[in-house]
Every structure is written in C-alpha cells, then in structure tokens.
XYZ file of C-alpha atoms in Angstrom:
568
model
C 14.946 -13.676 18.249
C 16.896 -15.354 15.721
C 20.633 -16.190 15.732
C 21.353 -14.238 12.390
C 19.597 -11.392 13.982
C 20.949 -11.683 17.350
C 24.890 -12.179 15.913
C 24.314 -9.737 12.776
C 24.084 -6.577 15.562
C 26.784 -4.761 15.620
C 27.402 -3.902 19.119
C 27.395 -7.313 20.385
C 31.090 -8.768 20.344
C 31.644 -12.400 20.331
C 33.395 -14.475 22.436
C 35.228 -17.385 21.872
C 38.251 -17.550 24.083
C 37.827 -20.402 26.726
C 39.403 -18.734 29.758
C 37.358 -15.305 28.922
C 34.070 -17.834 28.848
C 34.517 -19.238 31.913
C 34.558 -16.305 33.499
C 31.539 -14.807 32.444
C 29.908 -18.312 32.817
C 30.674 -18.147 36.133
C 29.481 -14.526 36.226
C 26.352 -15.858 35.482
C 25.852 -18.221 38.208
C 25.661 -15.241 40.638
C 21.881 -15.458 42.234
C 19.549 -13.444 39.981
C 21.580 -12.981 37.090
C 20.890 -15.901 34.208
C 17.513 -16.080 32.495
C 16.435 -18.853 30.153
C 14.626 -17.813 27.116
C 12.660 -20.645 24.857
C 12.638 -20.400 21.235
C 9.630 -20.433 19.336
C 6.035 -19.102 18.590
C 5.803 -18.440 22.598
C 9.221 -17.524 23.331
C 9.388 -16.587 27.388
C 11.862 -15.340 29.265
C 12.699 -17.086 32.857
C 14.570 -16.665 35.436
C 16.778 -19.898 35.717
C 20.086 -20.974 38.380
C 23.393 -21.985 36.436
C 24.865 -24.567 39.302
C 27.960 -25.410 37.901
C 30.163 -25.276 35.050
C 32.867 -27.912 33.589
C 35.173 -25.760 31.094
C 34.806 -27.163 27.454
C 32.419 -30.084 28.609
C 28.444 -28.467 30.226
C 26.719 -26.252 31.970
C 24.546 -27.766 34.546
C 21.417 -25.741 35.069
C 18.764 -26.048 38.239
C 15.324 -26.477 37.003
C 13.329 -27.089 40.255
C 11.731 -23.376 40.066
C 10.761 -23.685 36.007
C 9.755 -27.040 35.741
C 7.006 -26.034 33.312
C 9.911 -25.390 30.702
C 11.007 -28.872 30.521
C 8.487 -30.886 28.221
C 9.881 -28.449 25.548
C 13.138 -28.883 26.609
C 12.717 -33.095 26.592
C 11.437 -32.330 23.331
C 14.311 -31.047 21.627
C 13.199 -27.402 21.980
C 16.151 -24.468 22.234
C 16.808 -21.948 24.395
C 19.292 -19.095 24.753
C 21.336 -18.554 27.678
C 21.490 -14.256 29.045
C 22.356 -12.147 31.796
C 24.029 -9.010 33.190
C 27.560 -9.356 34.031
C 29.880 -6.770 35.384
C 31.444 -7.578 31.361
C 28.083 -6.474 29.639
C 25.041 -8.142 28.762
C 25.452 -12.093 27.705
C 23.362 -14.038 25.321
C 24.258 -17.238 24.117
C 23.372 -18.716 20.366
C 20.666 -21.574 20.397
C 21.033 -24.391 22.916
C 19.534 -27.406 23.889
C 19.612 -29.996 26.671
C 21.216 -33.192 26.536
C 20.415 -34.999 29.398
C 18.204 -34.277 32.472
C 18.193 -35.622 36.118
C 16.837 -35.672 39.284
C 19.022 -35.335 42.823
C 17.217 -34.732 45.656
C 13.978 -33.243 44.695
C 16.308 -30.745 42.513
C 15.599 -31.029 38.122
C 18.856 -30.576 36.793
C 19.656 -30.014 33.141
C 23.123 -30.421 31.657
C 23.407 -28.657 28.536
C 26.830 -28.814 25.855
C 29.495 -25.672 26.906
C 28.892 -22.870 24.059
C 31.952 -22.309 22.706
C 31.418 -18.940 21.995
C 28.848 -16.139 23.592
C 27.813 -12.771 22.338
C 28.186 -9.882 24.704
C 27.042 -5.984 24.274
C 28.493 -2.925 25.699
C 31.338 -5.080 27.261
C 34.563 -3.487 28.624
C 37.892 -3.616 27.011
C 37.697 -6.444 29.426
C 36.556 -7.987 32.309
C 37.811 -6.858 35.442
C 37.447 -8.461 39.251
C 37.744 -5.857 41.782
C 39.057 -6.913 45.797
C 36.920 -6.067 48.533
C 38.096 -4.795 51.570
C 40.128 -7.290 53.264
C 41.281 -9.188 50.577
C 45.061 -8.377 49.791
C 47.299 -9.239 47.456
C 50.722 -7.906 46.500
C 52.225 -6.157 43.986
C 56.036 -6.218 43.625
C 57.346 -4.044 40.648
C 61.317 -4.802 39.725
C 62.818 -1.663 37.401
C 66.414 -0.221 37.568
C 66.870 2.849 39.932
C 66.201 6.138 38.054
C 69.314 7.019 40.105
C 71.548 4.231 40.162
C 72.523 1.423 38.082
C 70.895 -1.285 40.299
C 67.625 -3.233 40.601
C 65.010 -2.363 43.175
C 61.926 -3.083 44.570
C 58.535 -1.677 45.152
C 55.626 -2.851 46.970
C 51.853 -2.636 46.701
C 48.237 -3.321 46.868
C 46.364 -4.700 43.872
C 42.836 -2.875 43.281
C 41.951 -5.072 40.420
C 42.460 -7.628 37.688
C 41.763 -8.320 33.756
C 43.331 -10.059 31.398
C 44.774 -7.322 29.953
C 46.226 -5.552 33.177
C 45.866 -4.319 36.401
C 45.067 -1.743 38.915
C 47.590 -1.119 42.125
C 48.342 1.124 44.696
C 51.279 2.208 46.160
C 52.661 4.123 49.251
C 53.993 7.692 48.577
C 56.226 7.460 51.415
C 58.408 4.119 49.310
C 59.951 6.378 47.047
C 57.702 5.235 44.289
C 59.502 7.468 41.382
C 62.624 5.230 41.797
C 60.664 2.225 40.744
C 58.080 3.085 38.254
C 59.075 4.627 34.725
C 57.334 4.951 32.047
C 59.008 1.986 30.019
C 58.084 -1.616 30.196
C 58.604 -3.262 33.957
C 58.146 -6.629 35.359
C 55.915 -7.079 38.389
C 54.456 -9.813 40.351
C 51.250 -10.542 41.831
C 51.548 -12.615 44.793
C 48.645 -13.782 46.760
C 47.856 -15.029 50.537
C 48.550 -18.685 50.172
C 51.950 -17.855 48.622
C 51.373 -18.415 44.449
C 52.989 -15.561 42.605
C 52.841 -14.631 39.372
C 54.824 -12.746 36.708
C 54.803 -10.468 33.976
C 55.811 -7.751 31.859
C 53.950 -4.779 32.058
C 53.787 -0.716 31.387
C 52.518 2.167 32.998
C 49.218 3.160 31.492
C 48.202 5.557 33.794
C 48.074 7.113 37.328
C 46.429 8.865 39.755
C 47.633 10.426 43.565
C 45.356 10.651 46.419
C 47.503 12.460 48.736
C 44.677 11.945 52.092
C 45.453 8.356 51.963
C 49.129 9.214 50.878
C 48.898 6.458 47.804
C 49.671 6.713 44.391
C 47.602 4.814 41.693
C 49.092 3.144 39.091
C 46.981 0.824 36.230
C 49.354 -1.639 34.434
C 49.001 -2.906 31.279
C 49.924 -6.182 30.687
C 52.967 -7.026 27.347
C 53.789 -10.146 25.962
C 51.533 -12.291 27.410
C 51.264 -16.076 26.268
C 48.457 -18.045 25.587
C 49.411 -20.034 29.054
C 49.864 -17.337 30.726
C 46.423 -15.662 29.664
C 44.426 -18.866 31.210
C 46.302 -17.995 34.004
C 45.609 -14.454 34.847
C 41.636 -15.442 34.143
C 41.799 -18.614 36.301
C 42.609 -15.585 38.961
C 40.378 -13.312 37.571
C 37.641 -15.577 39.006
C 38.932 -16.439 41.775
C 38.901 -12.898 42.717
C 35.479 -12.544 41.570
C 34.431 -15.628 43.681
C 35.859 -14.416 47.068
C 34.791 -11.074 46.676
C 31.217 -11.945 46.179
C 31.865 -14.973 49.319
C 33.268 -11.938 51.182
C 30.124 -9.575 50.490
C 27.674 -11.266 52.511
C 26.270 -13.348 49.517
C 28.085 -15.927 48.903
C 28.429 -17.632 52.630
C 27.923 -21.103 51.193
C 30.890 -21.101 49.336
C 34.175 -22.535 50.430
C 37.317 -19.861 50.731
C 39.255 -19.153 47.730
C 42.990 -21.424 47.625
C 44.603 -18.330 46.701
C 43.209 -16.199 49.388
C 43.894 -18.953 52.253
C 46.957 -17.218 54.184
C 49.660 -19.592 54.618
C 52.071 -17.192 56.668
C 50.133 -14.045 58.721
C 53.647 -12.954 58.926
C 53.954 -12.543 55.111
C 55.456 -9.442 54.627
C 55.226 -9.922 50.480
C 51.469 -9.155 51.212
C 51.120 -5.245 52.780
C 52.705 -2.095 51.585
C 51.667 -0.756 54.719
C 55.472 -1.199 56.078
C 54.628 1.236 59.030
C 58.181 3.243 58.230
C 59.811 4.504 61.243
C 61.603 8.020 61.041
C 64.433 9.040 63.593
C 61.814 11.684 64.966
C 57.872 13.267 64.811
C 58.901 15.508 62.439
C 61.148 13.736 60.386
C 57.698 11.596 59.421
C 55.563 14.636 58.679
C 58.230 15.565 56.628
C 58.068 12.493 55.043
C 54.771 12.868 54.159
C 55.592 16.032 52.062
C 58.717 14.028 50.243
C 56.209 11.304 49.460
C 53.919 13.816 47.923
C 56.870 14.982 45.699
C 58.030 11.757 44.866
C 54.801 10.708 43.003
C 54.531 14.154 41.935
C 57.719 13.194 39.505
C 56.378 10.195 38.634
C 53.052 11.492 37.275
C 54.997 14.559 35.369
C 56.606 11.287 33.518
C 53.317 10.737 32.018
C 52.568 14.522 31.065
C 50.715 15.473 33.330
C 50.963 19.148 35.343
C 52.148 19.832 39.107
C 48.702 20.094 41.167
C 48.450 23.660 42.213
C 46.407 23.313 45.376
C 48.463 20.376 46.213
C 51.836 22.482 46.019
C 50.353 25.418 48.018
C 49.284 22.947 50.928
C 52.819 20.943 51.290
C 54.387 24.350 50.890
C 52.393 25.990 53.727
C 53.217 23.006 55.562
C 56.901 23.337 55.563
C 56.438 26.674 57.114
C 54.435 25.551 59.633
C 57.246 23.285 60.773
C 59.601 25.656 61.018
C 57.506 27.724 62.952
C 56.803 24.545 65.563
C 60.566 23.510 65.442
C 63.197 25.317 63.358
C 65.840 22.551 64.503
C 63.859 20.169 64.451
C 62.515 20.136 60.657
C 66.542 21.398 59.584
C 67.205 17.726 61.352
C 64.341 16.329 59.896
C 66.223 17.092 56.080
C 68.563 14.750 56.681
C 66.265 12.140 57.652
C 64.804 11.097 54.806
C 65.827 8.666 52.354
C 63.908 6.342 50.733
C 63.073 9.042 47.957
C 64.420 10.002 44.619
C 67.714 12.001 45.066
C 65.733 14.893 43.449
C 62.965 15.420 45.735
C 65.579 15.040 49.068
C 67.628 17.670 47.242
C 64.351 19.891 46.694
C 63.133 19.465 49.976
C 66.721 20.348 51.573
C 67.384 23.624 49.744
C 63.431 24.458 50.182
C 63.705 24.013 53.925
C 67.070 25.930 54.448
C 66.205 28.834 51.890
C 63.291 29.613 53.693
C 64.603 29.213 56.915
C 67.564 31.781 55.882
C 64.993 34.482 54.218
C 62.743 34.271 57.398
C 66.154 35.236 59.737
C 66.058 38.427 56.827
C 62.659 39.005 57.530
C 60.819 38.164 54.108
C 57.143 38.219 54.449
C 55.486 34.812 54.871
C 53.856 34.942 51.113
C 57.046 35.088 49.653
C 58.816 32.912 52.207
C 55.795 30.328 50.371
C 56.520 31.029 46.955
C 60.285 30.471 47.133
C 59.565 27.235 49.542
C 56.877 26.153 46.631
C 59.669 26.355 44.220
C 62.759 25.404 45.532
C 60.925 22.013 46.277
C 60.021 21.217 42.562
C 63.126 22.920 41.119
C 64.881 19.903 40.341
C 62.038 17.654 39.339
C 62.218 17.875 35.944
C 65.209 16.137 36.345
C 63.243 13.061 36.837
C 61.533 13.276 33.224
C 64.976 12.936 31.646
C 66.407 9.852 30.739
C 68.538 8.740 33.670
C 71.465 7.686 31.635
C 72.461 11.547 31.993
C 72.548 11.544 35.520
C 74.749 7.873 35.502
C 77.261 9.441 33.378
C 81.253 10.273 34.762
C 81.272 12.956 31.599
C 78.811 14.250 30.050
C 79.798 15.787 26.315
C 78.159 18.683 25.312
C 75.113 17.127 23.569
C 74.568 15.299 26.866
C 75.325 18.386 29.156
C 72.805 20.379 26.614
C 70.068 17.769 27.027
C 70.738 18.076 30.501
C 69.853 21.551 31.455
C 66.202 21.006 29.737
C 65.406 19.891 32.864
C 64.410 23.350 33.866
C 62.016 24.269 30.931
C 60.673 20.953 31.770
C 59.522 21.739 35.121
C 58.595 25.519 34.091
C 56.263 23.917 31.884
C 54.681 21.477 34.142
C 53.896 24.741 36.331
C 51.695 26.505 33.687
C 48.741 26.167 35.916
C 49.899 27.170 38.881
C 48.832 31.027 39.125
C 49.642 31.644 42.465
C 53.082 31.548 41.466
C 54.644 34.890 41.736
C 56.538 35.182 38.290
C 59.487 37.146 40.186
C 59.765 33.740 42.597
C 59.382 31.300 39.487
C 62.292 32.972 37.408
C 64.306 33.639 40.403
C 63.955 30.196 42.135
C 63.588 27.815 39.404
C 65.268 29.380 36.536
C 68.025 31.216 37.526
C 69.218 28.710 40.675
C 71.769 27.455 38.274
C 73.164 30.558 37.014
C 76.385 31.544 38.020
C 77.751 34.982 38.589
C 80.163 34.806 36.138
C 78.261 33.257 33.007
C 79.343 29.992 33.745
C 75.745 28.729 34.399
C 73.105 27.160 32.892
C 70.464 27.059 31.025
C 70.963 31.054 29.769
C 74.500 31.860 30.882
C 73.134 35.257 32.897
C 75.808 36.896 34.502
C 75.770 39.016 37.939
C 73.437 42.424 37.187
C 71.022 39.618 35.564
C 70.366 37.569 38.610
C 68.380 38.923 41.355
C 68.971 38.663 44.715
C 66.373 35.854 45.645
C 68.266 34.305 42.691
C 71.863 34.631 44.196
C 69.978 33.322 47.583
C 69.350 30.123 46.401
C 71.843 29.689 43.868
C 74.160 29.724 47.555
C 71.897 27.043 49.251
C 71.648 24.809 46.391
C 75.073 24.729 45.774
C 75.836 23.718 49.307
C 73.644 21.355 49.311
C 74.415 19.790 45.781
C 78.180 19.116 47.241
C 77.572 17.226 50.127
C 75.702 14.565 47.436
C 77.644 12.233 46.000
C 77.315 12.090 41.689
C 78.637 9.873 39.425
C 81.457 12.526 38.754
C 82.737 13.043 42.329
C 81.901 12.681 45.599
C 80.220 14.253 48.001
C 82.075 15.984 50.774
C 81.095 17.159 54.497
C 79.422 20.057 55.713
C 82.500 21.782 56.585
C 84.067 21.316 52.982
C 81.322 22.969 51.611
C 80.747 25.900 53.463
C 84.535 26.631 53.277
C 84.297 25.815 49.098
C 81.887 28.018 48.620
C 84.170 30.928 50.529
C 86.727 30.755 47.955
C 84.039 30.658 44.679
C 83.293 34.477 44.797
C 83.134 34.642 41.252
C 80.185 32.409 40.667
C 78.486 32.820 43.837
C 77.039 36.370 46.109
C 79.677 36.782 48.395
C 77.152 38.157 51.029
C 75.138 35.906 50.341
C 77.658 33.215 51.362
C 78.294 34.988 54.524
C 74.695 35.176 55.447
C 74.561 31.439 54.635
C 77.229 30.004 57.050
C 76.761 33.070 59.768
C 72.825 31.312 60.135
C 73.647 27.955 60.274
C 76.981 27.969 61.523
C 80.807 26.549 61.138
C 78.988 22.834 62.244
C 75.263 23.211 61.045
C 72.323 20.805 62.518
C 72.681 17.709 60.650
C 75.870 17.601 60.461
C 77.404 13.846 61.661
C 80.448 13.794 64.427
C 83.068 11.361 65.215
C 84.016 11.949 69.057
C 86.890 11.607 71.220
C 85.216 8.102 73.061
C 84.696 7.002 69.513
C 80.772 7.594 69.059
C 78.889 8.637 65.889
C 76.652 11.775 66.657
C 74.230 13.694 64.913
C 74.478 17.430 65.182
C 70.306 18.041 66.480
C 70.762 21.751 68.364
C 72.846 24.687 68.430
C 72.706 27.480 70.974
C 72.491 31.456 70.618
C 76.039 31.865 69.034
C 75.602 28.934 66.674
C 77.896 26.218 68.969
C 76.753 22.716 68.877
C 74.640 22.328 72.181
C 72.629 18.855 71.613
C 73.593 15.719 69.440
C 72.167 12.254 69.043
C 74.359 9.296 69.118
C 73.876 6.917 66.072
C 75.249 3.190 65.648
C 75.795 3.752 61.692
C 76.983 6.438 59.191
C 73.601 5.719 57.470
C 70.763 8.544 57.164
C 68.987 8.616 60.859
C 66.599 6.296 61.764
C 64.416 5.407 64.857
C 68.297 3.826 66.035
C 69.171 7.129 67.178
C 69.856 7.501 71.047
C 67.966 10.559 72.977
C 69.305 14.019 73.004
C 72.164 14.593 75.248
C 73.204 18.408 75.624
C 75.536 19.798 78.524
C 77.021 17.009 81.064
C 75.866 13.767 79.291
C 77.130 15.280 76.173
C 80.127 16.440 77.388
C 81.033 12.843 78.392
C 81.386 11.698 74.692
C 84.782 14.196 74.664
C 85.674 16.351 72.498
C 84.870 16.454 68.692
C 87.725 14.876 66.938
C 86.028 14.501 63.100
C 83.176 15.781 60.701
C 82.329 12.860 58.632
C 80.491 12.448 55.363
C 77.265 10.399 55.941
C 76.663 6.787 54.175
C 74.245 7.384 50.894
C-alpha cells in the first residue's frame, strides 16, 4: 500500500506530537503487537519485536525470528511499521534501516524515529488504566460550597490521558464540599513521592453506592507544552507497570514512580478508615455519604436515583426500629458532609421518628423520610455566594428560594413518590402560617398537616446551625423559640414536638457540676436524661467519647449546671 493511499484515508489521524509518539511506540513493543510489512511487488506482513526506543533519535528492532527480511532491508528496501494499540491501529509511512548489528546471536536493526504515525479509530486519546494494586492519589483543592475557606479531598486515580483523568472518591469525605462544577486544581501524587499539578473541570460522574465511591473524570485546562510531556512521560509509566504487574512483563524493572518511598504515606489512600462515635453513627454515615454525592451529581443535571432513595430511606427506618436513641444520637454525629445533607438527614430522622409516636403507617413514615432527606439539596445547585451572604436583598433572597423547584425537578422520576408527601414535605416545609414563607407565601388553611409537621422540625433544627446571618443557639433556645412563634408555626404541632423529645433531647451537649462535657445518649419513660457520654471537646462526637454512664456513675459527674452549643 502506498503512502498517498495509506495517508489520503480519512479515518486515519496523524500523529506528530513527540510525547503522544512515544507512547504508542512503546505500545508497540508489547509482545505480539508490531508487524513489519515490506514494500514492493511481494509485500509480506511479519511479525517483528520493537526492543527499544530513543525519543527523536531510533527505533531498535529484533530481527533474530525474520532474518529472511534482511537482504531487502541491507538493500535499501522499505517497510512500514503497524500494530494494535489500546489508541487504535498504528501504521507508520515508509521506513528503512540504517544500520544493522549483531549482539549475542540477536540481528538488530536500528531504524530513524518517524516523526509522525497514522492511527485509525483512535480515542480522543490515549489512556493508561492502574491495575489493582497500583495507587496513586488524587488531591482536589476548591473553596467550601459552605464556607469561605480552602479544602481538601482525597482519592484514587482510575486512569490517565493527556487530556484528563479518571478518579474515585469516598462518599463518606463529604465529596460535594470539594467538587463543583467550575474549574479546580488537583494533584496527582504517586508512591515514590513526585506530584503533579493542574487545573482541571468536572466532566462527568458516576456513584456506585456498593463500594460507597463516587466517580469523577477530569478534564484537564490550560495545560503547557511542558507540562503535556509530562503527563505522557506518566502516561507510560503507568502503562509499563501495569502490564509488569499483569503477569507479562516480569522482566522488567519496577516503575520510579511506583517505588514507595514512605508505606506510611497517607497522600496515597482515600481509604481513611473514618471512625464514628458509635455502630450506628457509621451506618448512618453511609446514608449521608450517599446524599452527599447525590448533590454533587444533581450539579451536573442529572436526576435523584429512585431505587437508590427508596433503599437509604427504608434504611433509616430500619434504624429506628433497631435503636430509636441510638440513630437520634447518631444525627449529631456526623460531620464531614455538606451542611445540607446533615440538615436533611436530621429533620428526616426526627420527623419520622415523631409521626411513628402518632402512629403513621410505615409507607408514609418512607415517603416523608425520602423527602425530608433531599429537601434541602437543591440548595447545593445554587451558587454558594447566597448562602455566604450576612443580607441577602431581594434579588438574592428570590434566587434563593429556587432551591425548591430545583430539587422538585430533579425528582421527576421518582414515581413512588406520593404527590401529597412531595408537596407537603418538600414544598411547603418553608411556608409559614402566616404568609411569611417561601417560595408561594401559603398561609394556614393551605398547609396540611404533614406540612405544619415538618415545617416544626425543620425549623428547630435550622436554629441550632450556625449561618452567616446569626448564630446558632442550643437545644433549649430552640424549643422554647419556637413556643412563642405561634403565628408562623402549628402550635400543636410544637407541643407534640418538645413533649417527644423532651425539655433536654438526645444529642443535646452538657456542661456538669465536676466540670465534664457530656453528650445527652438516653432518656427514660418521662423524657429525663438517664445516660450521657462524656466528651473531651465541644466538637461533633467522635470515637473520643467515653462509655455510657447512667444511674450511680452518672450521678457522680453532679448536677447539670449548662446546655451548651456544640463546636461547628
């Protein structure tokens, strides 16, 4: 085949960039993948090893098994270079040989670098996948959606090209905090300790909520010519441990970048291995997690997972039924989320837990748990100078309560959402008895009673959160607040709230007489604190707490001398 007719087809691209043809050179000196075809009346294709490569200078070929193509070669003859690569089929224009020798037994054949290659059906671009045991991190820098401050996320890389990459993250990091949808900077940082940054943007994701990990491909912004030779010099050094690491490449020496310089590198895993102040505090991490990356993936447009929401909503259930106390604890134990899903999760866990004490039917109890937990999420998709703001003017405030048509929409698909719980839950949470709430300014013989429910445990939960525009205050505060705001919230409704969970609720933190910090964990038939957990810190819980004490060992702390307002 000639070059005009070999470089006149369309669907071969050529190649010319030096970096990009050094790494499918060096895709081609996998075993079994070049062939060397002769030019001419008898053209022949054979199968041929390509030993080594020296970028811009040759390509040194092994000729021991076809030795019967190298009179034509001596002679001047030409040959094109091919193969499948995991970038598409390769062929080279004409080459020819420019000097031969003999080491060993071996024919070798050096032959000028092409400077350019044609390849068909090749990917937007070539892309090195990690096997199994080969990490490297991925560190992603972006200002909290919820404060004004830089933070960190860890992960896994998948996969490398030159033009981005493929990570994985845990759910359980609070990966919504981290990732937007604007550009980011992240770093690659591999075993023997060389990192590497960039500027990048979200391109698309994908959850896998078995394996609790969120999937994120990158795309790669700005990058320089330097910089381009650099991700490709690591593109096939990727490629060259993975195949050393599949079984078929024993002979080769260990990649620099993947020798480990520090097994204690904790720049390497995501797999942190959280701890959680109790059992059920991590399952009901698990379910946070799941919501956390569910915001992040409704920032790219895509729809809450029905099956997804009816399985983390069943599961809430089920811990109440195990442990009531427990999973009302368990609230106030997580953290590391966006201040959306905690909120979600809080109100979800205390609504239902106040409709079961009325005796609402399990399917229902679902529904409103289902939608209390994504109520707030479309909080996420708006941009988070609203929520940073000491004021917000009335464009701002009007922009703001979009939020809930944006999660209403995101919920299209899920059927087995009862319309009654959808507009009731999600809708109408923020009304207000008295007109005074958003986003339709209902008033009282509008707003139906599941409505007026939650509108009382949101509320109550919303105050003891600190915003930009005031503080948060204690448990106490709020459940004596909300006595005196009759006009914008049920009245019974109120009293049902604080007659269930009591003057000092579970959860609540304690200052007592001997000076110790104590969590409120149990109360007994007539709502009176009955077990606590002594803490070193103000701080959320953690696996820092002491063991229950109830009766004698608790009575030893003294008597309660303060309700305090836990560190955020």
């Amino acid at each position: 085949m000639s070059e005009a007719t070999e470089t006149s087809e369309n669907e071969f691209t050529p190649i010319n960039s030096v970096v990009e043809l050094a790494t499918y050179y060096d895709s081609l000196s996998q075993p079994g993948v070049a062939v060397l075809t002769l030019l001419g009346p008898a053209e022949k294709d054979h199968p041929v090893v390509l030993v080594e490569q020296l970028e811009e200078d040759y390509l040194l070929f092994d000729l021991t098994a076809i030795r019967d193509v190298a009179p034509p070669l001596r002679r001047g003859g030409k040959f094109i270079l091919s193969g499948f690569t995991p970038g598409g089929l390769v062929r080279s224009g004409p080459m020819s040989i420019r000097e031969f020798t003999t080491v060993e037994s071996r024919l070798l054949a050096y032959a000028d670098w092409p400077t350019e290659i044609f390849v068909k059906q090749r990917r937007a671009s070539f892309r090195a996948s990690l096997r199994i045991g080969m990490e490297v991190g991925v560190h992603v820098r972006s200002k909290d959606n919820d404060k004004d401050e830089l933070v960190e996320l860890q992960g896994d890389l998948k996969d490398l090209s030159a033009t981005g990459c493929l990570a994985e993250f845990f759910m359980q990091d609070g990966v919504s905090r981290v990732l937007p949808d604007i550009a980011t900077e992240i770093e690659l940082y591999f075993p023997n300790g060389t990192s590497f940054e960039v500027k990048a943007k979200v391109r698309h994701l994908k959850t896998d909520n078995d394996r609790q990990v969120l999937a994120v491909g990158f795309e790669f912004e700005d990058v320089s010519k330097p910089q381009e030779r650099e991700i490709w010099g690591y593109v096939r050094e990727i490629e060259r441990e993975a195949s050393r690491s599949a079984g078929n490449g024993e002979s080769r020496s260990e990649s620099e970048l993947f020798r480990v310089h520090d097994e204690n590198d904790k720049k390497l895993s995501r797999r942190h291995a959280h701890t959680y102040a109790t059992p059920m505090a991590r399952r009901l991490a698990r379910i946070a997690g799941y919501l956390d990356s569910q915001m992040v993936v409704m920032k790219q447009g895509q729809p809450v997972n029905s099956s997804q929401l009816s399985l983390h909503a069943d599961r809430v259930l089920d811990m109440l039924e195990d442990d009531r106390q427990e999973t009302l604890f368990a609230v106030h134990c997580i953290h590391r989320e966006s201040r959306w899903v905690k909120h979600g999760l809080a109100v979800a866990v205390r609504l239902a837990d106040l409709l079961n004490a009325a005796k609402m039917p399990r399917d229902l109890r679902k529904a409103v748990v289902a939608g209390a937990m994504v109520h707030d999420l479309g909080k996420g998709t708006l941009p988070p100078e609203i929520w940073r703001a000491t004021t917000l003017s009335t464009d701002v405030y009007e922009e703001m309560q979009t939020h809930v048509e944006a999660i209403l929409e995101k919920l299209d698909g899920v059927k087995w959402l009862a319309p009654v719980v959808r507009e009731n839950v999600i809708a109408q949470i923020n009304e207000r008895l008295d007109g005074s709430g958003y986003p339709n300014g209902l008033r009282g013989a509008h707003l139906g009673q599941l409505a007026r429910a939650a509108a009382v445990v949101d509320a109550v939960d919303a105050m003891q959160r600190n915003r930009p525009d005031r503080p948060a205050i204690s448990t106490v505060a709020a459940g004596k607040s909300m006595q005196t705001r009759t006009e914008q919230f049920d009245e019974a409704w109120v009293k049902r709230y604080n007659a269930h969970f009591g003057p000092l609720p579970v959860g609540t933190l304690l200052r007592f007489e001997k000076g110790n910090l104590a969590w409120v964990v149990g109360l007994d038939a007539k709502k009176r604190v009955n077990r606590v957990r002594v803490s070193p810190h103000k701080s959320a819980p953690d696996d820092k707490l002491g063991p229950p004490l109830e009766g004698s060992a608790m009575a030893e702390l003294g008597r309660i001398r303060e309700v305090l307002i836990p560190e955020s």
